[in-house]
PDB file of C-alpha atoms in Angstrom:
ATOM      1  CA  ASN A 306     -10.735  25.998   0.922  1.00 43.00           C
ATOM      2  CA  SER A 307      -6.516  26.803   0.778  1.00 50.00           C
ATOM      3  CA  VAL A 308      -6.005  29.789  -1.537  1.00 55.00           C
ATOM      4  CA  ASP A 309      -2.718  30.748  -3.302  1.00 55.00           C
ATOM      5  CA  SER A 310      -1.975  34.229  -3.941  1.00 55.00           C
ATOM      6  CA  ALA A 311      -0.281  33.602  -7.374  1.00 54.00           C
ATOM      7  CA  ASN A 312      -2.869  31.119  -8.798  1.00 55.00           C
ATOM      8  CA  GLY A 313      -6.010  31.770  -6.776  1.00 59.00           C
ATOM      9  CA  LYS A 314      -8.091  28.754  -4.958  1.00 61.00           C
ATOM     10  CA  TRP A 315      -6.162  25.240  -5.314  1.00 58.00           C
ATOM     11  CA  ALA A 316      -8.999  23.227  -3.714  1.00 59.00           C
ATOM     12  CA  ASP A 317     -12.323  22.670  -1.795  1.00 61.00           C
ATOM     13  CA  SER A 318     -12.008  21.613   1.433  1.00 62.00           C
ATOM     14  CA  THR A 319     -13.637  18.233   0.032  1.00 61.00           C
ATOM     15  CA  GLY A 320     -14.572  17.594  -3.758  1.00 58.00           C
ATOM     16  CA  ASN A 321     -13.370  19.454  -6.428  1.00 59.00           C
ATOM     17  CA  ALA A 322      -9.551  20.302  -7.166  1.00 55.00           C
ATOM     18  CA  TYR A 323      -8.807  23.052  -9.736  1.00 55.00           C
ATOM     19  CA  SER A 324      -6.317  23.469 -12.545  1.00 50.00           C
ATOM     20  CA  ILE A 325      -3.093  25.554 -11.167  1.00 49.00           C
ATOM     21  CA  GLY A 326      -2.992  27.958 -14.350  1.00 49.00           C
ATOM     22  CA  THR A 327      -0.436  25.864 -15.975  1.00 46.00           C
ATOM     23  CA  ASN A 328      -2.518  22.851 -17.220  1.00 43.00           C
ATOM     24  CA  ASP A 329      -5.080  20.662 -16.084  1.00 40.00           C
ATOM     25  CA  GLN A 330      -3.640  17.406 -15.100  1.00 43.00           C
ATOM     26  CA  PHE A 331      -3.347  15.984 -11.682  1.00 46.00           C
ATOM     27  CA  GLY A 332      -0.812  17.877  -9.961  1.00 48.00           C
ATOM     28  CA  TRP A 333       0.804  19.101  -6.295  1.00 50.00           C
ATOM     29  CA  ARG A 334       1.370  22.593  -5.252  1.00 48.00           C
ATOM     30  CA  PRO A 335       5.033  22.521  -3.945  1.00 44.00           C
ATOM     31  CA  ARG A 336       6.094  24.071  -0.736  1.00 42.00           C
ATOM     32  CA  PHE A 337       9.528  24.156   0.591  1.00 39.00           C
ATOM     33  CA  SER A 338       7.973  24.376   4.177  1.00 38.00           C
ATOM     34  CA  ASN A 339       5.037  23.385   5.929  1.00 43.00           C
ATOM     35  CA  VAL A 340       2.332  25.490   5.366  1.00 46.00           C
ATOM     36  CA  LYS A 341      -0.609  25.504   7.342  1.00 48.00           C
ATOM     37  CA  GLY A 342      -3.878  23.612   5.625  1.00 48.00           C
ATOM     38  CA  TYR A 343      -1.464  21.838   3.163  1.00 44.00           C
ATOM     39  CA  LEU A 344      -1.599  18.369   3.913  1.00 46.00           C
ATOM     40  CA  ARG A 345      -0.192  16.699   0.979  1.00 47.00           C
ATOM     41  CA  PRO A 346       3.573  15.336   0.853  1.00 49.00           C
ATOM     42  CA  ASN A 347       6.525  18.202  -0.064  1.00 47.00           C
ATOM     43  CA  LEU A 348       6.919  16.980  -3.919  1.00 50.00           C
ATOM     44  CA  ASN A 349       8.718  20.231  -5.265  1.00 46.00           C
ATOM     45  CA  CYS A 350      10.359  19.023  -8.143  1.00 46.00           C
ATOM     46  CA  ASP A 351      11.090  21.858 -10.684  1.00 44.00           C
ATOM     47  CA  ASP A 352      10.616  25.334 -12.140  1.00 40.00           C
ATOM     48  CA  PHE A 353       7.167  24.857 -13.623  1.00 41.00           C
ATOM     49  CA  GLY A 354       5.250  25.222  -9.840  1.00 43.00           C
ATOM     50  CA  ALA A 355       4.017  21.567  -9.799  1.00 49.00           C
ATOM     51  CA  VAL A 356       4.953  18.019  -9.912  1.00 56.00           C
ATOM     52  CA  THR A 357       2.013  15.956 -12.409  1.00 66.00           C
ATOM     53  CA  ALA A 358       1.303  12.687 -11.769  1.00 72.00           C
ATOM     54  CA  TYR A 359       0.044  12.275 -15.215  1.00 76.00           C
ATOM     55  CA  SER A 360      -0.160   8.301 -15.370  1.00 87.00           C
ATOM     56  CA  GLN A 361       1.971   7.146 -12.370  1.00 90.00           C
ATOM     57  CA  PHE A 362      -0.463   6.269 -10.346  1.00 93.00           C
ATOM     58  CA  CYS A 363      -2.990   3.728  -9.981  1.00 95.00           C
ATOM     59  CA  TYR A 364      -5.804   2.380  -7.427  1.00 96.00           C
ATOM     60  CA  ASN A 365      -5.207  -0.989  -5.561  1.00 97.00           C
ATOM     61  CA  ARG A 366      -8.662  -2.604  -5.320  1.00 95.00           C
ATOM     62  CA  ASP A 367      -7.398  -4.688  -2.343  1.00 96.00           C
ATOM     63  CA  ASP A 368      -6.443  -2.398   0.103  1.00 96.00           C
ATOM     64  CA  GLY A 369      -8.691   0.531  -1.022  1.00 96.00           C
ATOM     65  CA  LYS A 370      -5.329   2.874  -1.402  1.00 96.00           C
ATOM     66  CA  ILE A 371      -3.753   4.738  -4.115  1.00 95.00           C
ATOM     67  CA  TYR A 372      -0.236   4.193  -4.592  1.00 96.00           C
ATOM     68  CA  PHE A 373       1.865   6.850  -6.381  1.00 93.00           C
ATOM     69  CA  TYR A 374       5.312   7.019  -7.479  1.00 91.00           C
ATOM     70  CA  LEU A 375       6.336  10.877  -8.240  1.00 84.00           C
ATOM     71  CA  ASN A 376       9.470  12.834  -7.687  1.00 77.00           C
ATOM     72  CA  ASN A 377      11.496   9.555  -7.021  1.00 82.00           C
ATOM     73  CA  GLN A 378       8.949   9.203  -3.721  1.00 86.00           C
ATOM     74  CA  THR A 379       6.444   6.235  -3.486  1.00 92.00           C
ATOM     75  CA  PHE A 380       3.440   7.240  -1.261  1.00 92.00           C
ATOM     76  CA  THR A 381      -0.166   6.191  -0.892  1.00 93.00           C
ATOM     77  CA  TYR A 382      -3.185   7.977  -0.214  1.00 91.00           C
ATOM     78  CA  ASP A 383      -6.112   6.552   1.612  1.00 92.00           C
ATOM     79  CA  PRO A 384      -9.622   7.813   0.785  1.00 91.00           C
ATOM     80  CA  ALA A 385     -11.333   6.263   3.670  1.00 92.00           C
ATOM     81  CA  THR A 386      -9.123   7.796   5.981  1.00 91.00           C
ATOM     82  CA  ARG A 387      -8.380  10.972   3.772  1.00 88.00           C
ATOM     83  CA  LEU A 388      -4.526  10.395   4.874  1.00 88.00           C
ATOM     84  CA  TYR A 389      -1.022   9.970   3.031  1.00 89.00           C
ATOM     85  CA  ASP A 390       1.489   7.709   3.791  1.00 91.00           C
ATOM     86  CA  THR A 391       4.990   8.114   2.473  1.00 90.00           C
ATOM     87  CA  ILE A 392       6.934   4.909   1.626  1.00 92.00           C
ATOM     88  CA  SER A 393      11.298   4.542   2.213  1.00 89.00           C
ATOM     89  CA  THR A 394      12.467   2.244  -0.147  1.00 90.00           C
ATOM     90  CA  ALA A 395      16.098   1.578  -0.733  1.00 88.00           C
ATOM     91  CA  VAL A 396      15.694   0.690  -4.437  1.00 89.00           C
ATOM     92  CA  HIS A 397      13.185   2.328  -6.836  1.00 90.00           C
ATOM     93  CA  PRO A 398      12.785   2.737 -10.491  1.00 87.00           C
ATOM     94  CA  ASN A 399      14.863   6.190 -10.645  1.00 83.00           C
ATOM     95  CA  ASN A 400      17.947   4.989  -8.685  1.00 73.00           C
ATOM     96  CA  GLY A 401      20.019   5.873 -11.786  1.00 58.00           C
ATOM     97  CA  ASN A 402      18.911   9.584 -11.452  1.00 58.00           C
ATOM     98  CA  LEU A 403      17.647   9.557 -15.441  1.00 59.00           C
ATOM     99  CA  PRO A 404      18.702  12.984 -17.193  1.00 52.00           C
ATOM    100  CA  ASN A 405      16.356  15.197 -19.008  1.00 46.00           C
ATOM    101  CA  VAL A 406      13.160  14.144 -17.013  1.00 48.00           C
ATOM    102  CA  GLY A 407      12.261  17.429 -15.039  1.00 51.00           C
ATOM    103  CA  MET A 408      15.016  18.437 -12.582  1.00 53.00           C
ATOM    104  CA  GLY A 409      14.702  19.768  -9.077  1.00 54.00           C
ATOM    105  CA  PHE A 410      16.490  20.158  -5.813  1.00 54.00           C
ATOM    106  CA  ASP A 411      16.595  18.202  -2.739  1.00 53.00           C
ATOM    107  CA  LYS A 412      16.635  19.762   0.813  1.00 55.00           C
ATOM    108  CA  ASN A 413      20.760  20.093   0.517  1.00 62.00           C
ATOM    109  CA  ASN A 414      20.309  22.125  -2.591  1.00 60.00           C
ATOM    110  CA  LYS A 415      21.579  18.839  -5.033  1.00 61.00           C
ATOM    111  CA  THR A 416      20.152  18.384  -8.260  1.00 60.00           C
ATOM    112  CA  VAL A 417      17.630  15.634  -8.460  1.00 61.00           C
ATOM    113  CA  TYR A 418      16.405  14.149 -11.766  1.00 68.00           C
ATOM    114  CA  ALA A 419      12.526  12.864 -11.217  1.00 74.00           C
ATOM    115  CA  LEU A 420      11.120   9.413 -13.417  1.00 80.00           C
ATOM    116  CA  ARG A 421       8.450  11.402 -15.442  1.00 78.00           C
ATOM    117  CA  TRP A 422       5.638  10.128 -17.922  1.00 83.00           C
ATOM    118  CA  GLY A 423       5.878   6.597 -16.978  1.00 89.00           C
ATOM    119  CA  SER A 424       2.503   4.657 -16.041  1.00 93.00           C
ATOM    120  CA  LEU A 425       1.755   2.533 -12.989  1.00 96.00           C
ATOM    121  CA  CYS A 426      -1.443  -0.215 -12.825  1.00 97.00           C
ATOM    122  CA  TYR A 427      -2.196  -2.489 -10.057  1.00 98.00           C
ATOM    123  CA  ASP A 428      -1.810  -6.314 -10.878  1.00 98.00           C
ATOM    124  CA  ALA A 429      -4.511  -8.031  -8.629  1.00 97.00           C
ATOM    125  CA  TYR A 430      -3.038 -11.725  -9.215  1.00 97.00           C
ATOM    126  CA  ASN A 431       0.662 -10.787  -7.974  1.00 97.00           C
ATOM    127  CA  LYS A 432      -0.597  -7.920  -5.500  1.00 96.00           C
ATOM    128  CA  GLU A 433       1.875  -5.674  -6.908  1.00 97.00           C
ATOM    129  CA  VAL A 434       2.382  -2.225  -8.730  1.00 98.00           C
ATOM    130  CA  VAL A 435       3.458  -2.416 -12.100  1.00 97.00           C
ATOM    131  CA  ALA A 436       5.153   0.698 -13.318  1.00 95.00           C
ATOM    132  CA  PHE A 437       6.576   0.773 -17.266  1.00 93.00           C
ATOM    133  CA  GLY A 438       7.885   3.743 -19.308  1.00 88.00           C
ATOM    134  CA  GLY A 439       8.880   7.433 -18.895  1.00 84.00           C
ATOM    135  CA  GLY A 440      12.347   8.485 -18.689  1.00 72.00           C
ATOM    136  CA  GLY A 441      15.288  10.093 -20.851  1.00 59.00           C
ATOM    137  CA  LEU A 442      13.827   8.456 -23.965  1.00 55.00           C
ATOM    138  CA  ASP A 443      16.504  10.472 -26.128  1.00 51.00           C
ATOM    139  CA  GLN A 444      19.087   8.871 -24.126  1.00 51.00           C
ATOM    140  CA  THR A 445      20.880   5.572 -24.451  1.00 44.00           C
ATOM    141  CA  MET A 446      18.766   2.317 -23.930  1.00 43.00           C
ATOM    142  CA  GLY A 447      20.944   2.327 -20.216  1.00 48.00           C
ATOM    143  CA  SER A 448      18.909   5.111 -19.335  1.00 55.00           C
ATOM    144  CA  ILE A 449      15.567   3.258 -19.941  1.00 69.00           C
ATOM    145  CA  PRO A 450      13.451   2.193 -16.784  1.00 78.00           C
ATOM    146  CA  GLY A 451      11.974  -0.600 -18.132  1.00 84.00           C
ATOM    147  CA  THR A 452       9.454  -2.686 -15.967  1.00 92.00           C
ATOM    148  CA  TRP A 453       9.527  -2.104 -12.175  1.00 94.00           C
ATOM    149  CA  VAL A 454       7.258  -4.334  -9.919  1.00 97.00           C
ATOM    150  CA  PHE A 455       6.157  -2.809  -6.484  1.00 97.00           C
ATOM    151  CA  ASN A 456       5.430  -5.448  -3.940  1.00 96.00           C
ATOM    152  CA  THR A 457       2.393  -3.720  -1.714  1.00 95.00           C
ATOM    153  CA  THR A 458       3.136  -6.292   1.409  1.00 94.00           C
ATOM    154  CA  THR A 459       7.123  -6.330   1.544  1.00 95.00           C
ATOM    155  CA  LYS A 460       7.030  -2.256   0.479  1.00 95.00           C
ATOM    156  CA  ILE A 461      10.137  -3.404  -2.174  1.00 96.00           C
ATOM    157  CA  TRP A 462      10.754  -2.080  -5.446  1.00 96.00           C
ATOM    158  CA  SER A 463      12.238  -4.705  -8.027  1.00 94.00           C
ATOM    159  CA  LYS A 464      13.434  -4.534 -11.633  1.00 92.00           C
ATOM    160  CA  LEU A 465      12.030  -7.589 -13.692  1.00 94.00           C
ATOM    161  CA  THR A 466      14.592  -9.187 -16.562  1.00 92.00           C
ATOM    162  CA  GLN A 467      12.536  -9.691 -19.409  1.00 90.00           C
ATOM    163  CA  SER A 468      13.766 -11.083 -22.896  1.00 90.00           C
ATOM    164  CA  VAL A 469      10.707  -8.911 -24.448  1.00 92.00           C
ATOM    165  CA  VAL A 470       9.616  -5.347 -23.732  1.00 91.00           C
ATOM    166  CA  PRO A 471       7.931  -2.538 -25.282  1.00 91.00           C
ATOM    167  CA  SER A 472       9.932  -0.246 -27.076  1.00 87.00           C
ATOM    168  CA  PRO A 473      10.629   2.926 -25.040  1.00 85.00           C
ATOM    169  CA  ARG A 474       7.819   5.201 -24.766  1.00 86.00           C
ATOM    170  CA  ALA A 475       5.946   7.552 -22.311  1.00 85.00           C
ATOM    171  CA  HIS A 476       2.272   8.289 -21.571  1.00 87.00           C
ATOM    172  CA  SER A 477       1.346   4.821 -22.229  1.00 90.00           C
ATOM    173  CA  PRO A 478      -2.083   3.820 -20.644  1.00 90.00           C
ATOM    174  CA  MET A 479      -2.221   0.513 -18.800  1.00 95.00           C
ATOM    175  CA  VAL A 480      -5.272  -1.425 -17.546  1.00 97.00           C
ATOM    176  CA  TYR A 481      -5.725  -4.395 -15.588  1.00 97.00           C
ATOM    177  CA  ASP A 482      -7.720  -7.357 -17.094  1.00 97.00           C
ATOM    178  CA  SER A 483      -8.758  -9.487 -14.163  1.00 96.00           C
ATOM    179  CA  VAL A 484     -10.378 -12.244 -16.452  1.00 97.00           C
ATOM    180  CA  ASN A 485      -7.375 -13.123 -18.234  1.00 98.00           C
ATOM    181  CA  ARG A 486      -5.025 -11.850 -15.687  1.00 98.00           C
ATOM    182  CA  CYS A 487      -2.925  -9.764 -17.584  1.00 98.00           C
ATOM    183  CA  ILE A 488      -2.171  -5.782 -18.068  1.00 98.00           C
ATOM    184  CA  VAL A 489      -2.802  -4.416 -21.515  1.00 98.00           C
ATOM    185  CA  LEU A 490      -0.546  -1.383 -22.387  1.00 96.00           C
ATOM    186  CA  PHE A 491      -1.519   0.867 -25.623  1.00 95.00           C
ATOM    187  CA  GLY A 492       0.315   3.350 -27.414  1.00 91.00           C
ATOM    188  CA  GLY A 493       2.387   6.294 -25.648  1.00 87.00           C
ATOM    189  CA  ASP A 494       4.724   8.871 -26.768  1.00 84.00           C
ATOM    190  CA  HIS A 495       8.053   8.151 -28.252  1.00 79.00           C
ATOM    191  CA  LEU A 496       8.846  12.277 -27.713  1.00 72.00           C
ATOM    192  CA  ASP A 497       9.400  11.916 -31.765  1.00 72.00           C
ATOM    193  CA  CYS A 498       6.477  10.240 -32.785  1.00 77.00           C
ATOM    194  CA  LEU A 499       2.774   8.909 -31.283  1.00 83.00           C
ATOM    195  CA  MET A 500       2.827   4.982 -31.207  1.00 87.00           C
ATOM    196  CA  ASN A 501      -0.391   2.854 -31.456  1.00 89.00           C
ATOM    197  CA  ASP A 502       0.711  -0.798 -30.904  1.00 93.00           C
ATOM    198  CA  THR A 503      -0.765  -2.897 -28.141  1.00 96.00           C
ATOM    199  CA  TRP A 504       1.229  -4.935 -25.645  1.00 97.00           C
ATOM    200  CA  VAL A 505      -0.098  -7.568 -23.043  1.00 97.00           C
ATOM    201  CA  TYR A 506       1.722  -8.188 -19.515  1.00 97.00           C
ATOM    202  CA  ASP A 507       0.879 -11.761 -18.741  1.00 97.00           C
ATOM    203  CA  CYS A 508       0.458 -11.506 -14.854  1.00 97.00           C
ATOM    204  CA  VAL A 509       0.815 -15.292 -14.292  1.00 95.00           C
TER     205      VAL A 509
END
């Protein structure tokens, strides 16, 4: 039942969450310090007033948690306990600090670039979270994040070496096909055009 003077009511104590006024996507109110009643992680990211998840989250049907990769941070939310858990990782998809994808500042006021517009999907065959896309699509190929997997047991991110990958893109929906044990990716935004191709990631 938190109320913000600038944007009004943020959410009910349970149930509905409301738009922050700038968009209707899944977002977090950023806070520079702990505020009573705000139990979400501090994900302060940019000058627009919130961090937006886009498709950088997925549901793990095995442990019942939602996995997020936002503002270069990996964390989970457990609907059963209503608790967040931040996961410290030495390596993650934006270790290279991709440019032009949402600038923010860390606690030491150092500039930080956050990976945005990527997609996450849970691979139930390998018990991994698969991340693809997003980042500085107008930069060199060296700045493209590629395909990463997060092992939910070891809590380690790893970049896959693949001879064939989808071309750079953002906002590409991915879904897991449990019958064929694969992840299907469709289309996306190349930032200068919209795409309508379909790709299949073979989990086996």
